[in-house]
Amino acid sequence: MTAKRIVVAGGAGYIGSHVCVELLQAGRKALVIDNFANSSPVALDRVREIAGGNVELLRADLADPADAERIVSAVTAFRPDGAIHLAGLKAVGESVAEPVRYYAVNLPATFTLIRALEAAGARLLVFSSSATVYGDLNKSPVDETGALGPTNPYGRTKLFIEEMLRDLARADKRWKICNLRYFNPVGAHASGKIGEDPNGLPNNLFPFIAQVAVGRLPKLKVFGADYPTRDGSGVRDYIHVVDLAAGHVAAIDYLAKEASPGAVEFNLGTGRGVSVFEAIAAFKRASNRDIPFEVTARRDGDIAEIYARPDKAEKLLGWRATRTIENMCADHWRWQSANPNGYRDE
Ligand code: UDP
């Protein structure tokens, strides 16, 4: 059986828009639910330009009780086979400053989505989790049995939701669930039409580098060059967002074909660590622009190094990341240089 009709909660965002493209190109139909809190309707117009028209939109806030009935009715009417859940707040620093808001949004949004799927009788769910659930307790490469211990409220919302979904799958065998633990998604669709468009000052390395390269920001701060890594800067597993998006379609197909998988966790990463200095050098080569930087103090809560062991996803999902750091930089740069102000110009 194929799962053809998929609800994509948070489908207008950076990862969600790429997931929609991969779903449509795999012949599926999507119902996007988004409140555009950190995304733009223009992203969905671009998704339609890239991949055709099989995407509907419900503008609603999954975390707002006032929208819940409307969401349940729309999801039921769509007759979904399952859902991909990417709706939530995701800034680590903000979650430290405003923890209650993070719990009050990310958890209730999930409750409402589950309720809507129950009402529709579609108990198949792919959840956007994060490698931050591992915290600083493991030696890399980290596999899915790694010790869990997020170091900030954002990561704890991801862990709590994972745990809730595991409880749900244990209690009701009809539920089939994948918790996808993303490493560091970067890059953009090769068309240059969709990509990451952060509000305000970017928190993450790649959007920051890209805005320095395009001249929107003067200088990058490298948060620490005294880590016990090969060049002293932090090491992460950057994964091309199109590879990541393809992992969601593979997860949907896996759940549709398995009789009773329960809740299963997968690392979505490349298995390769890249340092901040290596990322700067790669982006410089791809963009042919100068990337001025200065080394500053470490950022609170950062860890030295984390990268994935992605073998489980390869074995069970038949998926692996194929795009290199050069591809990531070239595609990120194509998006950034064609859309220096993100979606705001339209
Ligand atoms: N980083 C940096 N300067 C920045 C943003 C990030 O040096 O302006 C470093 C950060 O310390 C980490 C790596 O880049 O080693 C990736 O950070 P990001 O925030 O993108 O992802 P995460 O910390 O969630 O892995």
Short mmCIF file of C-alpha atoms in Angstrom, two decimals, residues 8-332:
data_model
loop_
_atom_site.label_atom_id
_atom_site.label_comp_id
_atom_site.label_asym_id
_atom_site.label_seq_id
_atom_site.Cartn_x
_atom_site.Cartn_y
_atom_site.Cartn_z
CA VAL A 8 2.13 18.36 6.09
CA ALA A 9 1.96 20.37 9.31
CA GLY A 10 4.39 23.27 9.00
CA GLY A 11 4.62 22.63 5.26
CA ALA A 12 5.46 26.21 4.26
CA GLY A 13 8.66 26.35 6.32
CA TYR A 14 12.24 25.72 5.25
CA ILE A 15 12.17 21.94 5.60
CA GLY A 16 8.41 21.61 5.01
CA SER A 17 8.53 23.32 1.60
CA HIS A 18 11.26 20.93 0.44
CA VAL A 19 9.28 17.99 1.83
CA CYS A 20 6.25 19.14 -0.20
CA VAL A 21 8.32 19.22 -3.40
CA GLU A 22 9.61 15.67 -2.81
CA LEU A 23 6.09 14.40 -1.99
CA LEU A 24 4.53 15.98 -5.09
CA GLN A 25 7.34 14.72 -7.29
CA ALA A 26 6.73 11.24 -5.87
CA GLY A 27 3.10 11.51 -7.02
CA ARG A 28 1.55 12.28 -3.62
CA LYS A 29 -1.01 14.89 -2.66
CA ALA A 30 -0.36 17.27 0.25
CA LEU A 31 -2.52 19.30 2.61
CA VAL A 32 -0.31 21.93 4.23
CA ILE A 33 -1.34 23.33 7.59
CA ASP A 34 0.65 26.45 8.47
CA ASN A 35 0.15 29.65 10.45
CA PHE A 36 3.06 31.41 8.68
CA ALA A 37 4.59 32.34 12.04
CA ASN A 38 8.06 31.73 10.59
CA SER A 39 7.26 31.05 6.93
CA SER A 40 5.69 32.65 3.90
CA PRO A 41 2.79 31.72 1.59
CA VAL A 42 5.16 32.60 -1.27
CA ALA A 43 7.08 29.40 -0.45
CA LEU A 44 4.00 27.36 -1.43
CA ASP A 45 3.60 29.29 -4.70
CA ARG A 46 7.20 28.36 -5.45
CA VAL A 47 6.53 24.71 -4.50
CA ARG A 48 3.72 24.73 -7.07
CA GLU A 49 6.05 26.25 -9.68
CA ILE A 50 8.62 23.50 -9.08
CA ALA A 51 6.37 20.49 -8.64
CA GLY A 52 2.86 21.22 -9.87
CA GLY A 53 -0.42 21.91 -8.16
CA ASN A 54 -1.22 19.00 -5.86
CA VAL A 55 -0.89 21.00 -2.68
CA GLU A 56 -3.75 22.45 -0.68
CA LEU A 57 -3.36 24.96 2.14
CA LEU A 58 -5.16 25.34 5.44
CA ARG A 59 -4.04 28.52 7.15
CA ALA A 60 -4.44 27.68 10.83
CA ASP A 61 -2.50 27.53 14.07
CA LEU A 62 -2.19 23.98 15.41
CA ALA A 63 -1.29 25.31 18.85
CA ASP A 64 -4.34 27.59 19.14
CA PRO A 65 -7.39 25.88 20.70
CA ALA A 66 -9.62 28.29 18.73
CA ASP A 67 -8.41 26.67 15.48
CA ALA A 68 -8.63 23.04 16.60
CA GLU A 69 -12.14 22.19 15.33
CA ARG A 70 -11.45 23.75 11.95
CA ILE A 71 -8.24 21.70 11.68
CA VAL A 72 -9.94 18.44 12.67
CA SER A 73 -12.70 19.02 10.05
CA ALA A 74 -10.27 19.97 7.27
CA VAL A 75 -7.97 17.01 7.95
CA THR A 76 -10.93 14.61 8.05
CA ALA A 77 -12.33 16.03 4.79
CA PHE A 78 -8.91 15.60 3.12
CA ARG A 79 -9.04 11.81 3.82
CA PRO A 80 -5.32 11.55 4.54
CA ASP A 81 -3.27 8.36 4.68
CA GLY A 82 -0.88 9.97 7.14
CA ALA A 83 0.97 13.10 8.20
CA ILE A 84 4.38 14.68 8.42
CA HIS A 85 4.65 16.94 11.45
CA LEU A 86 7.10 19.85 11.19
CA ALA A 87 5.04 22.52 12.94
CA GLY A 88 6.71 24.16 15.91
CA LEU A 89 9.11 26.71 17.29
CA LYS A 90 12.75 25.87 16.69
CA ALA A 91 15.19 28.52 17.92
CA VAL A 92 17.44 27.13 20.64
CA GLY A 93 18.39 30.50 22.19
CA GLU A 94 14.81 31.74 22.21
CA SER A 95 13.72 28.51 23.91
CA VAL A 96 16.19 29.18 26.74
CA ALA A 97 14.78 32.70 27.19
CA GLU A 98 11.09 31.71 26.80
CA PRO A 99 10.82 28.05 27.80
CA VAL A 100 7.12 28.05 28.64
CA ARG A 101 6.19 29.39 25.20
CA TYR A 102 8.17 26.52 23.61
CA TYR A 103 6.32 23.88 25.62
CA ALA A 104 2.99 25.71 25.18
CA VAL A 105 3.33 25.69 21.37
CA ASN A 106 5.20 22.53 20.42
CA LEU A 107 3.27 20.11 22.63
CA PRO A 108 -0.33 21.30 22.01
CA ALA A 109 0.32 21.52 18.25
CA THR A 110 1.15 17.82 18.39
CA PHE A 111 -1.94 17.00 20.48
CA THR A 112 -4.21 18.65 17.93
CA LEU A 113 -2.55 16.93 14.99
CA ILE A 114 -2.92 13.53 16.70
CA ARG A 115 -6.57 14.27 17.44
CA ALA A 116 -7.19 15.20 13.80
CA LEU A 117 -5.45 12.03 12.56
CA GLU A 118 -7.48 9.90 14.99
CA ALA A 119 -10.67 11.54 13.70
CA ALA A 120 -9.59 10.83 10.12
CA GLY A 121 -8.58 7.24 10.97
CA ALA A 122 -5.07 7.87 9.58
CA ARG A 123 -2.65 6.64 12.21
CA LEU A 124 0.59 7.12 10.31
CA LEU A 125 2.91 9.90 11.45
CA VAL A 126 6.42 11.11 10.64
CA PHE A 127 7.72 13.53 13.25
CA SER A 128 10.40 16.12 12.77
CA SER A 129 12.71 15.45 15.72
CA SER A 130 16.27 16.59 16.13
CA ALA A 131 19.75 15.35 16.92
CA THR A 132 19.62 17.81 19.84
CA VAL A 133 17.74 15.04 21.72
CA TYR A 134 21.17 13.42 22.16
CA GLY A 135 22.78 16.37 23.96
CA ASP A 136 26.44 16.12 24.87
CA LEU A 137 26.48 12.61 26.26
CA ASN A 138 27.70 10.60 23.28
CA LYS A 139 30.82 10.06 21.27
CA SER A 140 30.28 10.54 17.54
CA PRO A 141 29.22 8.93 15.33
CA VAL A 142 26.04 8.62 17.38
CA ASP A 143 23.49 5.97 16.50
CA GLU A 144 19.81 5.80 17.52
CA THR A 145 20.63 3.99 20.77
CA GLY A 146 22.69 7.00 21.91
CA ALA A 147 21.95 8.42 25.35
CA LEU A 148 19.20 11.04 25.32
CA GLY A 149 19.80 14.32 27.15
CA PRO A 150 18.95 17.55 25.37
CA THR A 151 20.66 20.64 26.77
CA ASN A 152 17.91 23.21 26.07
CA PRO A 153 14.09 23.55 26.22
CA TYR A 154 13.70 23.32 22.43
CA GLY A 155 15.45 19.94 22.44
CA ARG A 156 13.35 18.83 25.41
CA THR A 157 10.11 19.60 23.53
CA LYS A 158 11.41 17.31 20.75
CA LEU A 159 12.31 14.58 23.25
CA PHE A 160 8.99 14.84 25.14
CA ILE A 161 7.03 14.58 21.89
CA GLU A 162 9.11 11.56 20.83
CA GLU A 163 8.41 9.91 24.20
CA MET A 164 4.70 10.68 23.91
CA LEU A 165 4.61 9.16 20.42
CA ARG A 166 6.39 6.03 21.70
CA ASP A 167 3.75 5.76 24.46
CA LEU A 168 1.02 6.21 21.86
CA ALA A 169 2.41 3.48 19.59
CA ARG A 170 2.74 1.11 22.57
CA ALA A 171 -0.83 1.78 23.71
CA ASP A 172 -2.48 1.50 20.29
CA LYS A 173 -0.88 -0.85 17.80
CA ARG A 174 -2.69 0.80 14.90
CA TRP A 175 -0.32 3.77 15.12
CA LYS A 176 2.82 3.73 12.94
CA ILE A 177 5.35 6.42 13.76
CA CYS A 178 8.81 7.57 12.69
CA ASN A 179 10.79 10.02 14.78
CA LEU A 180 13.32 11.54 12.39
CA ARG A 181 16.33 12.98 14.19
CA TYR A 182 17.67 15.66 11.87
CA PHE A 183 21.28 16.66 12.05
CA ASN A 184 22.00 20.13 10.54
CA PRO A 185 19.82 20.83 7.47
CA VAL A 186 21.36 23.33 5.05
CA GLY A 187 21.29 24.12 1.34
CA ALA A 188 18.27 24.75 -0.82
CA HIS A 189 16.38 23.32 -3.77
CA ALA A 190 18.58 23.24 -6.88
CA SER A 191 16.07 25.52 -8.69
CA GLY A 192 17.00 28.37 -6.32
CA LYS A 193 13.26 29.02 -5.81
CA ILE A 194 12.89 27.81 -2.22
CA GLY A 195 15.30 27.93 0.70
CA GLU A 196 15.81 29.07 4.27
CA ASP A 197 14.43 32.51 5.06
CA PRO A 198 15.00 33.23 8.76
CA ASN A 199 13.22 36.09 10.50
CA GLY A 200 15.69 38.69 11.78
CA LEU A 201 19.26 37.78 12.62
CA PRO A 202 19.98 34.14 11.71
CA ASN A 203 20.88 31.83 14.61
CA ASN A 204 22.34 29.05 12.51
CA LEU A 205 25.69 28.95 10.81
CA PHE A 206 24.70 28.55 7.15
CA PRO A 207 22.09 31.30 6.86
CA PHE A 208 24.51 33.57 8.71
CA ILE A 209 27.41 32.78 6.35
CA ALA A 210 25.10 33.22 3.34
CA GLN A 211 23.97 36.66 4.52
CA VAL A 212 27.60 37.70 5.06
CA ALA A 213 28.49 36.45 1.56
CA VAL A 214 25.61 38.41 -0.01
CA GLY A 215 26.58 41.57 1.92
CA ARG A 216 23.55 41.75 4.20
CA LEU A 217 25.69 41.20 7.31
CA PRO A 218 29.25 42.49 7.78
CA LYS A 219 30.98 39.63 9.56
CA LEU A 220 30.53 36.10 10.91
CA LYS A 221 31.36 35.28 14.50
CA VAL A 222 32.99 31.88 14.94
CA PHE A 223 31.77 30.71 18.34
CA GLY A 224 34.96 29.23 19.75
CA ALA A 225 38.16 27.92 18.20
CA ASP A 226 39.37 26.12 21.31
CA TYR A 227 37.25 22.97 21.13
CA PRO A 228 38.99 19.57 21.16
CA THR A 229 38.32 19.13 17.41
CA ARG A 230 40.67 18.92 14.42
CA ASP A 231 40.84 22.72 13.94
CA GLY A 232 39.36 23.90 17.24
CA SER A 233 35.97 24.93 15.81
CA GLY A 234 32.68 23.07 16.32
CA VAL A 235 31.97 20.02 14.16
CA ARG A 236 28.46 19.20 12.87
CA ASP A 237 26.83 16.85 10.38
CA TYR A 238 25.39 19.19 7.73
CA ILE A 239 22.80 17.52 5.51
CA HIS A 240 21.38 18.88 2.26
CA VAL A 241 17.73 19.79 2.82
CA VAL A 242 16.68 17.93 -0.37
CA ASP A 243 18.31 14.73 0.94
CA LEU A 244 16.56 15.33 4.25
CA ALA A 245 13.21 15.89 2.50
CA ALA A 246 13.63 12.65 0.53
CA GLY A 247 14.12 10.89 3.88
CA HIS A 248 10.54 11.88 4.83
CA VAL A 249 9.07 10.25 1.74
CA ALA A 250 11.14 7.13 2.48
CA ALA A 251 9.81 7.15 6.07
CA ILE A 252 6.19 7.47 4.88
CA ASP A 253 6.70 4.56 2.46
CA TYR A 254 8.34 2.46 5.18
CA LEU A 255 5.43 3.01 7.57
CA ALA A 256 2.88 2.28 4.85
CA LYS A 257 4.46 -1.07 4.02
CA GLU A 258 5.25 -2.29 7.56
CA ALA A 259 2.41 -4.11 9.30
CA SER A 260 3.25 -3.06 12.86
CA PRO A 261 6.44 -1.02 13.15
CA GLY A 262 5.35 0.83 16.33
CA ALA A 263 7.45 3.98 16.83
CA VAL A 264 10.90 3.93 15.20
CA GLU A 265 13.73 6.48 15.44
CA PHE A 266 16.03 7.35 12.55
CA ASN A 267 19.06 9.60 12.32
CA LEU A 268 18.98 11.69 9.16
CA GLY A 269 22.56 12.79 8.64
CA THR A 270 25.45 12.15 6.27
CA GLY A 271 27.76 10.48 8.77
CA ARG A 272 30.41 13.10 8.05
CA GLY A 273 31.48 15.90 10.39
CA VAL A 274 32.40 19.34 9.01
CA SER A 275 34.01 22.08 11.12
CA VAL A 276 32.98 25.75 11.12
CA PHE A 277 36.25 26.70 9.40
CA GLU A 278 35.72 24.00 6.76
CA ALA A 279 32.16 25.25 6.17
CA ILE A 280 33.41 28.83 5.71
CA ALA A 281 36.06 27.68 3.22
CA ALA A 282 33.54 25.59 1.25
CA PHE A 283 31.04 28.46 1.10
CA LYS A 284 33.76 30.85 -0.02
CA ARG A 285 34.64 28.53 -2.90
CA ALA A 286 30.99 28.07 -3.91
CA SER A 287 30.08 31.76 -3.79
CA ASN A 288 33.36 33.27 -4.87
CA ARG A 289 32.76 35.92 -2.19
CA ASP A 290 34.76 36.94 0.80
CA ILE A 291 33.42 35.74 4.17
CA PRO A 292 34.97 37.98 6.85
CA PHE A 293 34.90 36.36 10.29
CA GLU A 294 36.26 36.77 13.79
CA VAL A 295 36.72 34.15 16.45
CA THR A 296 34.72 34.94 19.59
CA ALA A 297 33.83 33.13 22.82
CA ARG A 298 31.96 29.83 22.75
CA ARG A 299 28.17 30.05 22.54
CA ASP A 300 26.34 28.83 25.66
CA GLY A 301 25.04 25.30 25.38
CA ASP A 302 27.11 24.41 22.27
CA ILE A 303 28.88 21.08 22.10
CA ALA A 304 32.23 20.39 20.44
CA GLU A 305 31.28 17.73 17.95
CA ILE A 306 28.33 15.64 16.82
CA TYR A 307 27.75 13.63 13.68
CA ALA A 308 25.48 10.75 12.81
CA ARG A 309 25.79 7.08 12.22
CA PRO A 310 23.10 6.94 9.52
CA ASP A 311 23.20 3.16 8.91
CA LYS A 312 19.75 2.38 10.32
CA ALA A 313 18.00 4.68 7.84
CA GLU A 314 19.98 3.15 4.99
CA LYS A 315 19.09 -0.36 6.09
CA LEU A 316 15.39 0.07 6.90
CA LEU A 317 14.36 3.06 4.78
CA GLY A 318 16.68 2.41 1.83
CA TRP A 319 17.65 6.07 2.13
CA ARG A 320 20.97 7.81 2.37
CA ALA A 321 22.23 11.35 1.86
CA THR A 322 24.08 11.73 -1.45
CA ARG A 323 24.81 15.46 -1.66
CA THR A 324 28.21 16.82 -0.62
CA ILE A 325 29.15 19.93 1.35
CA GLU A 326 30.04 21.53 -2.02
CA ASN A 327 26.48 20.83 -3.29
CA MET A 328 25.06 22.26 -0.06
CA CYS A 329 27.04 25.48 -0.39
CA ALA A 330 26.38 25.89 -4.13
CA ASP A 331 22.63 25.39 -3.71
CA HIS A 332 22.44 27.56 -0.59
#
